[in-house]
XYZ file of C-alpha atoms in Angstrom:
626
model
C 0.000 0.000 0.000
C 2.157 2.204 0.976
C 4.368 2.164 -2.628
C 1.050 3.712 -4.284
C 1.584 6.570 -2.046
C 2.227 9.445 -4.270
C 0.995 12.306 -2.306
C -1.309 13.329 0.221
C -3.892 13.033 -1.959
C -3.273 9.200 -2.001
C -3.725 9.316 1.845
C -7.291 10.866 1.860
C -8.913 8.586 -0.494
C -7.751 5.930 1.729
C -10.536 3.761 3.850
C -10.387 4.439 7.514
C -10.143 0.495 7.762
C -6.912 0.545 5.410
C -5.315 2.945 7.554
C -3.989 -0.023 10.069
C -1.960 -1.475 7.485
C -0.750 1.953 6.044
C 0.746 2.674 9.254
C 2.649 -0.907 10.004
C 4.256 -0.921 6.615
C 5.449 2.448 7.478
C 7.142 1.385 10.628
C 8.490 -1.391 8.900
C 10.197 0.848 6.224
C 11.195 3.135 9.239
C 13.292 0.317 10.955
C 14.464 -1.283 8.110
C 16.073 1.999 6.824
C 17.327 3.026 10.170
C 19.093 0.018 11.066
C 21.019 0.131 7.868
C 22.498 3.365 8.149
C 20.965 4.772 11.625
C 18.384 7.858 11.699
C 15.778 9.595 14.058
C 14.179 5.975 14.448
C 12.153 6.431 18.078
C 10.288 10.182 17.163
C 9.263 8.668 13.898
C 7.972 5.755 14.959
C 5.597 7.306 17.365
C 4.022 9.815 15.323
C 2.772 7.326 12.324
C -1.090 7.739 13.050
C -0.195 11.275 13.808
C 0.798 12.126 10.380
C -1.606 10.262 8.607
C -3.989 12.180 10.192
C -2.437 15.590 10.227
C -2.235 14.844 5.888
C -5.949 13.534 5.992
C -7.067 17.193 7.440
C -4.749 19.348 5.942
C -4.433 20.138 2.045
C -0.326 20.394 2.473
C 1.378 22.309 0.664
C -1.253 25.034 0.556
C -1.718 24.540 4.237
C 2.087 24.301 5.396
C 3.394 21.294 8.198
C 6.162 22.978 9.431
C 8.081 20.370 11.905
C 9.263 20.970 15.062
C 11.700 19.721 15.443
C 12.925 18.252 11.401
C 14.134 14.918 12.521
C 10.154 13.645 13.536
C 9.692 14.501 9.794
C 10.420 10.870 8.217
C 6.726 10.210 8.010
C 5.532 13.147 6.581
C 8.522 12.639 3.552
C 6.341 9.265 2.749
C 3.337 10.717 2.472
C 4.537 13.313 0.369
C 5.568 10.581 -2.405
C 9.425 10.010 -1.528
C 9.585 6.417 -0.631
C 11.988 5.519 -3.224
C 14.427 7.717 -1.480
C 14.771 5.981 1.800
C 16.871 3.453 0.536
C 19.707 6.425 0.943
C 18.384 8.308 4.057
C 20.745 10.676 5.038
C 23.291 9.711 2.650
C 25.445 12.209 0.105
C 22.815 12.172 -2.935
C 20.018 10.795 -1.002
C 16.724 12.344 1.147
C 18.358 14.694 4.243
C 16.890 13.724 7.549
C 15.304 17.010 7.581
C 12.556 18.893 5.799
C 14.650 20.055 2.542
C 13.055 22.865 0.212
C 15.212 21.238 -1.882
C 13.708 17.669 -1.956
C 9.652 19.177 -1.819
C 7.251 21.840 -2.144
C 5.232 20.022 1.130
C 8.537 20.853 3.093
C 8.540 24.098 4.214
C 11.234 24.584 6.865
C 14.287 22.814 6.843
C 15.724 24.582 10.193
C 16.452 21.375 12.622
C 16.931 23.702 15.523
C 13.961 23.661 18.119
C 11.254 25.818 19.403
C 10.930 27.740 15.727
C 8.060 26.436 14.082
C 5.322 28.356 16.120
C 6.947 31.187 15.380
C 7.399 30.218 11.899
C 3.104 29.773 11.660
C 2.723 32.949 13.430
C 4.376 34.616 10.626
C 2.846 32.368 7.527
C -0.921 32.769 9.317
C -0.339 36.613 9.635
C 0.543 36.619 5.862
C -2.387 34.240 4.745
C -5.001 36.650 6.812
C -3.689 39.936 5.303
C -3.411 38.430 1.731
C -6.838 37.364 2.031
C -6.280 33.555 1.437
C -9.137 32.836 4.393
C -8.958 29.152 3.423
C -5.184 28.479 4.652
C -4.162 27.093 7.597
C -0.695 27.068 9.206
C 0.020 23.873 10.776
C 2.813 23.592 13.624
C 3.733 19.974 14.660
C 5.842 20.602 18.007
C 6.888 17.982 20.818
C 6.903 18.491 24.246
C 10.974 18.775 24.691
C 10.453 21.716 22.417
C 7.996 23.559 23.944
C 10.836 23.675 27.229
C 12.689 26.203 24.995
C 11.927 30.174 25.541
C 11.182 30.907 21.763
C 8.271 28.425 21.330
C 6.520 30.866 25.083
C 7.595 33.872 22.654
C 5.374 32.770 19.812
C 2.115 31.649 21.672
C 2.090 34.747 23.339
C 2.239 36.646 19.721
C -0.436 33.608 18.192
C -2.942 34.471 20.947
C -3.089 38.095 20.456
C -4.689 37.459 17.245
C -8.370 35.640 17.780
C -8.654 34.581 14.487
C -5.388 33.872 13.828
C -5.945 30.403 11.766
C -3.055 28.398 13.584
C -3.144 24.681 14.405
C -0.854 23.421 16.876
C -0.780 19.785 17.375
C 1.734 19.177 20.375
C 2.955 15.650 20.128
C 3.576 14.652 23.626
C 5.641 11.805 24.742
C 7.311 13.159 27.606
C 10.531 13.267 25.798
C 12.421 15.283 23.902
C 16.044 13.067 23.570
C 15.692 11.799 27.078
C 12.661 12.722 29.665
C 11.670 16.177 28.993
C 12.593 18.201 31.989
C 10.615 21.315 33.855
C 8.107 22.175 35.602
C 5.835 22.134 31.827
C 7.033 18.808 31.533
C 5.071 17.803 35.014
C 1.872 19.831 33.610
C 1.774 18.123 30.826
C 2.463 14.758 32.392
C -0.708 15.411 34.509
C -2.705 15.833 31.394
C -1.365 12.563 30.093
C -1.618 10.449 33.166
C -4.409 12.111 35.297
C -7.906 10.563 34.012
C -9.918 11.144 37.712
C -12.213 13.343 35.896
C -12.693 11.578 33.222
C -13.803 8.400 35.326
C -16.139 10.721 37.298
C -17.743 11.812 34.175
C -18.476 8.675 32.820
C -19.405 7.418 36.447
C -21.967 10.760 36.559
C -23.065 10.613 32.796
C -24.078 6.537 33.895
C -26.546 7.425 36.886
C -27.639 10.907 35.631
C -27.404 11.079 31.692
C -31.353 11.392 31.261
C -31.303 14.409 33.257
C -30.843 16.939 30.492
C -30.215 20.221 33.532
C -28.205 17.941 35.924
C -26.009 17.043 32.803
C -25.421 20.223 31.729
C -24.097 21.457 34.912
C -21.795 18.545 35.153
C -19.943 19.748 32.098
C -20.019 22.654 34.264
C -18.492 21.046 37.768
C -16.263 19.082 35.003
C -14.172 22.134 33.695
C -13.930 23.171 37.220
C -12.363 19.910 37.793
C -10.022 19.919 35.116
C -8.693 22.875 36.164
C -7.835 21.347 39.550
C -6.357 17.862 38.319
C -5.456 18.753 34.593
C -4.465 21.775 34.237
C -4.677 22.558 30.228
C -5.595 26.129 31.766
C -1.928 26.802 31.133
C -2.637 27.669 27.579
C -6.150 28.073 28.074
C -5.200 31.429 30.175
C -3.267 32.274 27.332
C -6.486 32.723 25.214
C -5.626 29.170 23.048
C -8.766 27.033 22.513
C -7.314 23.657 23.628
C -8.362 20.035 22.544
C -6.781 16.851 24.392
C -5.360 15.267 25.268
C -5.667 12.766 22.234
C -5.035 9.403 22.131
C -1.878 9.932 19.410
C -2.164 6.168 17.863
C -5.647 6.410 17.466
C -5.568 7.945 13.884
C -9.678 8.796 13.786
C -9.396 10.129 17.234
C -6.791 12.364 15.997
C -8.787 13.005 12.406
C -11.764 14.145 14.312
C -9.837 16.531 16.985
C -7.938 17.918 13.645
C -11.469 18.815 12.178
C -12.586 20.866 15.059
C -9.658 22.633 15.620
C -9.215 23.470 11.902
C -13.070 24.444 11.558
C -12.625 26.901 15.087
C -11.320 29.815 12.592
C -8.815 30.815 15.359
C -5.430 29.209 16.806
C -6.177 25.765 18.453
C -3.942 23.287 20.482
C -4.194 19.998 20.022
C -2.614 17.981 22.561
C -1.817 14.316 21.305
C -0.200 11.734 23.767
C 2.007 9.365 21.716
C 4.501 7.050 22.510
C 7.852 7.249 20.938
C 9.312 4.200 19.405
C 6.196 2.743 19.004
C 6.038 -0.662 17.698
C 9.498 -1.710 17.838
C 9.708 -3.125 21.108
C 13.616 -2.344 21.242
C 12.989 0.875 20.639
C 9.893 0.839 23.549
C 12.184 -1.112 25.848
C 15.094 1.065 25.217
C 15.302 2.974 28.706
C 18.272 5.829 27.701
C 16.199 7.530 24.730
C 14.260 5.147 23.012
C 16.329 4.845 19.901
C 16.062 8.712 19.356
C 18.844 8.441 17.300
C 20.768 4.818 17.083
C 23.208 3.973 14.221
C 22.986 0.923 12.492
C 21.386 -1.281 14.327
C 20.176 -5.358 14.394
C 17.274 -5.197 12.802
C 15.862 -8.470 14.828
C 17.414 -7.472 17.999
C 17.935 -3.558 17.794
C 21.325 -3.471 19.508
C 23.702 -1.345 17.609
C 27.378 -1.802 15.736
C 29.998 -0.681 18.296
C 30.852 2.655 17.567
C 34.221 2.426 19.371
C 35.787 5.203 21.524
C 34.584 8.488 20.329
C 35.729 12.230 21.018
C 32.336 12.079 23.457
C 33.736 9.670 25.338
C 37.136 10.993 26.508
C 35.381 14.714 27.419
C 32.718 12.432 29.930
C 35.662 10.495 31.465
C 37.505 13.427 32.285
C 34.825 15.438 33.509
C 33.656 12.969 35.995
C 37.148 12.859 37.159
C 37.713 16.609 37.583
C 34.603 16.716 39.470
C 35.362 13.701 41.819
C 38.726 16.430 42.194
C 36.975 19.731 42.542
C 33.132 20.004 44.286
C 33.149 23.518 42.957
C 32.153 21.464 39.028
C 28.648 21.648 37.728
C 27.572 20.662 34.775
C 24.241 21.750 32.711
C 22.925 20.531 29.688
C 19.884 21.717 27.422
C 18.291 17.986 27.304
C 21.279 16.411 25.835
C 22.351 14.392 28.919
C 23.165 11.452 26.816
C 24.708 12.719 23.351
C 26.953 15.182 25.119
C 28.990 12.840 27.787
C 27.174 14.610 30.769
C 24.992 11.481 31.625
C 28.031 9.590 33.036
C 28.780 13.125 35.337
C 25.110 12.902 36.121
C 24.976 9.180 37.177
C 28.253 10.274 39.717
C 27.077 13.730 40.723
C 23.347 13.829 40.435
C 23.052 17.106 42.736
C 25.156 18.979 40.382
C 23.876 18.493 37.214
C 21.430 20.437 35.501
C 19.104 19.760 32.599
C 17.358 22.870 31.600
C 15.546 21.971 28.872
C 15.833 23.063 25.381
C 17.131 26.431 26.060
C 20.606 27.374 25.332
C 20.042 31.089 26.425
C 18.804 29.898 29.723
C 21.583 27.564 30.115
C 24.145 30.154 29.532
C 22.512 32.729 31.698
C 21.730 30.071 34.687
C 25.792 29.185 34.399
C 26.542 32.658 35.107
C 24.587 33.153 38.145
C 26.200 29.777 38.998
C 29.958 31.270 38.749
C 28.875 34.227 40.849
C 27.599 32.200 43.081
C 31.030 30.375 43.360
C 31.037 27.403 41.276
C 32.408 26.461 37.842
C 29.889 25.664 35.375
C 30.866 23.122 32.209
C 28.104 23.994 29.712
C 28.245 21.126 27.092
C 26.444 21.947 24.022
C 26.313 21.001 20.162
C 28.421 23.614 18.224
C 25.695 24.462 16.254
C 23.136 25.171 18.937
C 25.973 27.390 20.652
C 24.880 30.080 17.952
C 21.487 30.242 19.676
C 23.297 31.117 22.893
C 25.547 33.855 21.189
C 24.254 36.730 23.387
C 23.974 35.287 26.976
C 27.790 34.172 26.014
C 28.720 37.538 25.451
C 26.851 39.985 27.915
C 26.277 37.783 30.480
C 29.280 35.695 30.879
C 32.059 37.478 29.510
C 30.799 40.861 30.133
C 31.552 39.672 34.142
C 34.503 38.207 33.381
C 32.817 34.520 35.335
C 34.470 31.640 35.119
C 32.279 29.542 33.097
C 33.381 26.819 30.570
C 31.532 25.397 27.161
C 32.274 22.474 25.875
C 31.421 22.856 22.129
C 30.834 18.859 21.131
C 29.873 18.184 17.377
C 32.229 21.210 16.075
C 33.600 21.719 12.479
C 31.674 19.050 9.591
C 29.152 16.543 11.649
C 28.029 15.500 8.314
C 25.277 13.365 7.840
C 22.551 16.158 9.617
C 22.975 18.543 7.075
C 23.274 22.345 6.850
C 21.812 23.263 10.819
C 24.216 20.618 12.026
C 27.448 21.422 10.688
C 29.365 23.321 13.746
C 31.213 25.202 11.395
C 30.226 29.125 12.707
C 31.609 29.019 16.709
C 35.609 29.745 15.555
C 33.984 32.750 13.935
C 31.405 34.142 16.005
C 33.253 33.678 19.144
C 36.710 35.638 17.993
C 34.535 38.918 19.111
C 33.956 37.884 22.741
C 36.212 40.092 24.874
C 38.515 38.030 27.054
C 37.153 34.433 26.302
C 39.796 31.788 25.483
C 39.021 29.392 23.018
C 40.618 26.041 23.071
C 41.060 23.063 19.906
C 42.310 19.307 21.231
C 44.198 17.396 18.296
C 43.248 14.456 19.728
C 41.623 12.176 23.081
C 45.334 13.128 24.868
C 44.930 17.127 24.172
C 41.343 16.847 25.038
C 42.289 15.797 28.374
C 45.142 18.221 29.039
C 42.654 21.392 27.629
C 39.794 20.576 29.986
C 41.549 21.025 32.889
C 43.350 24.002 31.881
C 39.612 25.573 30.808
C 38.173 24.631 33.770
C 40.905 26.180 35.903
C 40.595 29.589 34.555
C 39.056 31.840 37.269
C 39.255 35.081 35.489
C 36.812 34.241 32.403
C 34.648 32.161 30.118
C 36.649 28.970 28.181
C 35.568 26.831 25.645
C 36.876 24.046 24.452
C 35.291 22.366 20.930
C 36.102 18.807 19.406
C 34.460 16.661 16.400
C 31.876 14.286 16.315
C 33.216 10.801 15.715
C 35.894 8.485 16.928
C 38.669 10.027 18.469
C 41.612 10.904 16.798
C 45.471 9.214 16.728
C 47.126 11.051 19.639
C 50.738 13.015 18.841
C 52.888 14.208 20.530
C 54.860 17.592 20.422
C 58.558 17.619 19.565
C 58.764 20.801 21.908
C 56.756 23.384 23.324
C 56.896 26.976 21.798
C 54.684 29.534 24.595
C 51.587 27.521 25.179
C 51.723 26.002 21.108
C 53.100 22.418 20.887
C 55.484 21.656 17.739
C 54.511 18.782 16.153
C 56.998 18.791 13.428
C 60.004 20.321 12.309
C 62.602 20.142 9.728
C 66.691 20.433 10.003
C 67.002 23.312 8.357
C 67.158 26.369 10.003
C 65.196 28.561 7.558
C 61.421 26.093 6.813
C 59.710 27.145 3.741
C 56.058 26.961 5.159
C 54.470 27.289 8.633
C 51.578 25.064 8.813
C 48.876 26.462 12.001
C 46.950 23.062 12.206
C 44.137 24.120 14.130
C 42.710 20.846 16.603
C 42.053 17.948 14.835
C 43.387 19.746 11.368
C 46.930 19.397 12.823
C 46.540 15.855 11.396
C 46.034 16.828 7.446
C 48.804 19.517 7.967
C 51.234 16.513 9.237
C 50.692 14.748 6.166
C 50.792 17.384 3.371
C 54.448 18.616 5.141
C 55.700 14.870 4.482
C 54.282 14.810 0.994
C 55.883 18.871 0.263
C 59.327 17.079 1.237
C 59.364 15.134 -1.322
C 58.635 18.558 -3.772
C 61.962 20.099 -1.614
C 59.641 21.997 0.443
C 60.239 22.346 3.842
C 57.495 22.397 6.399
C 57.594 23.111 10.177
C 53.524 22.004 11.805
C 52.231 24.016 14.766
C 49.375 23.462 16.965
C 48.377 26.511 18.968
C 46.372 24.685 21.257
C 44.568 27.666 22.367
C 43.178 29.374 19.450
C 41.807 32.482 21.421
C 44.013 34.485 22.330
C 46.910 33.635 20.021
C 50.193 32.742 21.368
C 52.772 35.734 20.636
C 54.935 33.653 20.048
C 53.492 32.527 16.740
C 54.462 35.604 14.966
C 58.600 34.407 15.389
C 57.963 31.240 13.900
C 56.164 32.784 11.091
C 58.610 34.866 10.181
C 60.543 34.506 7.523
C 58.400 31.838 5.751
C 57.576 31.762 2.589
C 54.395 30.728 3.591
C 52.201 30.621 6.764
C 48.747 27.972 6.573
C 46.294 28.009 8.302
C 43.896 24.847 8.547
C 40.953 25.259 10.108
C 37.424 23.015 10.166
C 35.413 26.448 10.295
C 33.906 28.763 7.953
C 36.926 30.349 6.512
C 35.401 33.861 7.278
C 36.619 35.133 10.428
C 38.143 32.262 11.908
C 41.309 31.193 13.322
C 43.065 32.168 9.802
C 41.662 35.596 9.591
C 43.374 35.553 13.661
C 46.362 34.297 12.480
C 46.338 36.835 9.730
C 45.747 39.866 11.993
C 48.349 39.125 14.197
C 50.999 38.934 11.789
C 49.349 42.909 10.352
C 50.080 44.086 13.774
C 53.514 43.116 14.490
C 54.865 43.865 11.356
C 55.543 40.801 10.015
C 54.930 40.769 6.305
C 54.517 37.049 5.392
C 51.420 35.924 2.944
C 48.772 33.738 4.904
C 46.953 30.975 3.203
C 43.647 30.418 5.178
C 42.352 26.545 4.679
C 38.903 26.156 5.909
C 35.060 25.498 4.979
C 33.486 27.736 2.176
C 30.863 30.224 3.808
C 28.130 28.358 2.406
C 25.432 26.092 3.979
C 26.745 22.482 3.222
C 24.554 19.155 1.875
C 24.380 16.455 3.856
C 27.345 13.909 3.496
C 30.347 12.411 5.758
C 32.682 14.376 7.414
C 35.961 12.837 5.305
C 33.872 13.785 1.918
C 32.854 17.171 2.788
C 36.844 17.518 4.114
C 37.990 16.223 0.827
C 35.423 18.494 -0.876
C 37.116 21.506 0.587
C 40.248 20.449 -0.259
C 41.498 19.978 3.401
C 42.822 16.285 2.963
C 46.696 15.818 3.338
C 47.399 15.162 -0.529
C 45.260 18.319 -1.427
C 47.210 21.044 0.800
C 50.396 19.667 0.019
C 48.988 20.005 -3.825
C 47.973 23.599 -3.532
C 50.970 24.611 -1.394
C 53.295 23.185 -3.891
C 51.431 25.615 -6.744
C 51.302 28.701 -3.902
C 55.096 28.248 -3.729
C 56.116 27.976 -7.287
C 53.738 31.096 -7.705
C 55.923 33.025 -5.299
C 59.251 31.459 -6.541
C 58.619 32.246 -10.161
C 60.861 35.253 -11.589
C 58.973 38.759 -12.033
C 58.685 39.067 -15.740
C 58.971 42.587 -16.777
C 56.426 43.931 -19.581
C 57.914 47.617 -20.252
């Protein structure tokens, strides 16, 4: 059935009876893709019936589904007629595990960064009313983990304002977001899901008294004044949001007929659906950490996963717990990414001082600094790319008071598979502006190690300290020490042709293209600052002279580390040509880290390749044309 799904279209002129098997051979196709090359298995699998449902009502694309967040999406990209392309989820050439503009007109928003969507329908509902087109409807599929985060508060204060505003906002709630959604929204809405009381005493009432048309009446009456009491859906209710729910998520004609009513009100409606995620993969159920939110490749039959071996991850939890088993002054907060950023392990040793806020990186940062002045050092640990969201907390909160607070930027530089929002390829940039912040880059697991403690023993200012996703690199060691830099190469000769600045894990691709430009007679000496913010003075000695200075970096190439490197140089005087190496300032398609890298030209063999022709450029005799 499901391979005759073209379109939404297909969907509606579906039988209520076939829906059933619709929804089991989508689950199937869900597992079987995400066990071959991993994927957002868990949030997809619980919001089957969901979708359906949501496609059945709505006439998308003229009524947008904007996702909240991307990666519940997989459904929704079935429905919409792109089976064929699952057999390459989130591969280079095949469907993103996003929305993509680029793959369909019925994907509107391809931001995978939470809380936007409402905010997103605020805006496309505003348009729709003042263009006239009455019969549009902006449709805003949000989970509960989301709702935690400040922006999502933000929009359904704006939505409400307008009374006829004609926003649908279907809150898919299964207590989760990657792990159990935390807060004190979290408990209200786990009283909606769990809390039946008046429920039972309606039914009990409606029994004994149902032929009494007045008694009955003020029952509904006595029931609302209940619900307030033991389920309080007055939360959005008081913000002027007609509410519906909570919904039975799996039952697909439960969730039809709630759809109906809320898109008939003419105003913005929430429509609260309790769903369970992983559903119907009982590994994925039974799967206590995050119920296969996001596995890799996995036994199908069995569900448990190909070892991964020791990643970058790993080595930043290990040393963490140990600092804080050192120092009780360590806390560590995460914005509900206990698991996939090494704080669980910190959590399971130190329960009393860890903190999951939610989805909200501007809260974190802000709640770290009131930490520090409080007397405590904070470890933030955060995807690169969600650091962005944090920018200004970083900066006039943090900084701006000089408190010792330290980020730990996991998933920096290419992350690959999750596309354009994933890549953690803006922090080098964005974070060169923050008076007196240090910025550290590990090389590799030993570096990690050694950086960590030095961050967290700053007491006069913010750190952070970013590595890649991914196994963990070869350690090397330094052949000396220069300042705080190490040396990681360096030839006889007095007088090196080229100063390679490998920047973290880069150092690695610089090592290799100076053994290849030996072979072209080009010497090479390889640095690794280390600390990357502020740079080491004594970088501008060892660059001068050279014929050459590159700088490898896996950043946007537009004020990063090489436009640092470059501006130090300008200031003392030293008059050497820099070669900046990084990521083009462009948003990048999904693919592995090691092919975007090659891409870019920042494998070994390609520097070495174009440092051979920038030589020879600047070796070739001035010809003279008068």
């Amino acid at each position: 059935m499901l391979g005759s799904i073209k379109g939404p279209d297909d969907v509606k002129r579906l039988a209520a009876g076939e829906l059933p098997r619709l929804a089991g051979e989508i689950r199937d196709l869900l597992v079987e893709s995400c066990a071959r090359f991993g994927g957002h298995l868990g949030p997809n699998l619980g919001v089957v019936e969901l979708t359906i449902a949501v496609h059945r009502v709505f006439d998308s694309p003229r009524d947008p589904i904007i996702w909240d967040t991307g990666h519940q999406a997989y459904v929704h990209k079935l429905l919409t007629g792109r089976m064929a392309g699952f057999d390459a989820l989130k591969q280079e050439g095949g469907l993103s595990g996003y929305p993509s503009q680029a793959e369909s007109e019925h994907d509107f928003v391809e931001n995978s960064h939470a809380s936007t969507a409402l905010s997103y329908a605020d805006g496309l509902a505003k348009a729709f009313k003042l263009r006239g087109e009455r019969d549009r409807t902006a449709v805003a599929v949000i989970g509960d983990g989301a709702l935690t985060g400040g922006m999502a508060w933000e929009a359904l204060n704006n939505i409400a304002a307008v009374k006829d505003l004609p926003v649908v906002i279907v809150v898919n709630d299964n207590g989760r977001s990657y792990s159990p959604t935390i807060g004190g929204l979290a408990s209200h809405l786990s009283s909606l899901r769990v809390d039946r009381r008046y429920e039972d005493m309606l039914e009990f009432v409606k029994e004994k008294i149902g032929n009494v048309p007045v008694l009955y009446d003020a029952l509904h009456g006595f029931k609302k004044g209940v619900k307030d009491v033991i389920a309080p859906q007055v939360m959005f209710e008081d913000l002027g949001l007609k509410y519906v729910g909570p919904i039975d998520g799996h039952d697909e004609q439960a969730m039809e007929a709630a759809l109906r009513k809320a898109r008939g009100f003419g105003g913005p409606v929430i429509v609260h659906a309790v769903t369970q995620k992983g559903r119907g993969y009982s590994p994925a159920e039974n799967h206590d950490e995050d119920q296969f939110h996001s596995p890799g490749a996995f036994d199908r039959a069995t569900g448990a996963e190909k070892p991964k071996g020791r990643i970058w991850t790993d080595v930043f939890s290990d040393e963490l717990v140990r600092l804080g088993k050192e120092r009780e002054d360590i806390v560590a907060i995460t914005a509900a990414m206990l698991h996939p950023t090494g704080l669980a392990r910190f959590a399971d040793a130190f329960p009393d001082r860890t903190y999951d806020v939610g989805i909200a990186e501007q809260h974190a940062l802000t709640s770290a600094a009131g930490l520090a002045m409080g007397g405590l050092h904070p470890v933030v640990a955060v995807y690169a790319t969600f650091l962005n969201r944090a920018f200004d907390q970083l900066l006039m909160d943090v900084a701006l008071h000089r408190l010792p607070v330290t980020v730990a930027l996991d998933r920096a530089g290419v992350t690959g598979d999750d596309g354009a929002s994933h890549n953690g390829m803006w922090d080098l940039s964005i974070l060169q502006v923050v008076p007196g912040l240090r910025v550290a880059v590990p090389r590799d697991g030993d570096r990690l190690t050694e950086l960590l403690r030095e961050s967290v023993a700053v007491t006069d200012g913010p750190t952070v300290i970013r590595f890649p996703k991914g196994p963990v690199a070869e350690s090397v060691e330094a052949v000396r020490k220069l300042g705080c830099m190490d040396v990681l190469r360096e030839p006889e000769t007095d007088d090196p042709d080229v100063l390679f600045v490998g920047v973290g894990p880069m150092a690695h691709a610089c090592l290799e293209a100076a053994t290849l430009l030996d072979a072209q007679g080009i010497t090479a000496t390889v640095i690794d600052p280390r600390w990357v913010k502020p740079l080491d003075e004594a970088l501008v000695g060892a660059a001068a002279g050279r014929r050459l200075v590159a700088v490898v970096e896996d950043n946007g190439r537009v004020g990063g580390v090489g436009d640092a490197v470059s501006r130090l140089l300008r200031d003392a005087d030293v008059d050497v040509p820099v070669r900046n190496f990084g990521i083009p300032q462009r948003f990048l398609d999904h693919a592995k880290r090691a092919v975007l890298l090659g891409r870019f030209g920042l494998t070994g063999q390609d520097l070495a390749r174009q440092i051979t022709e920038a030589v020879a450029k600047r070796s070739s005799p001035v010809v003279s044309t008068s």
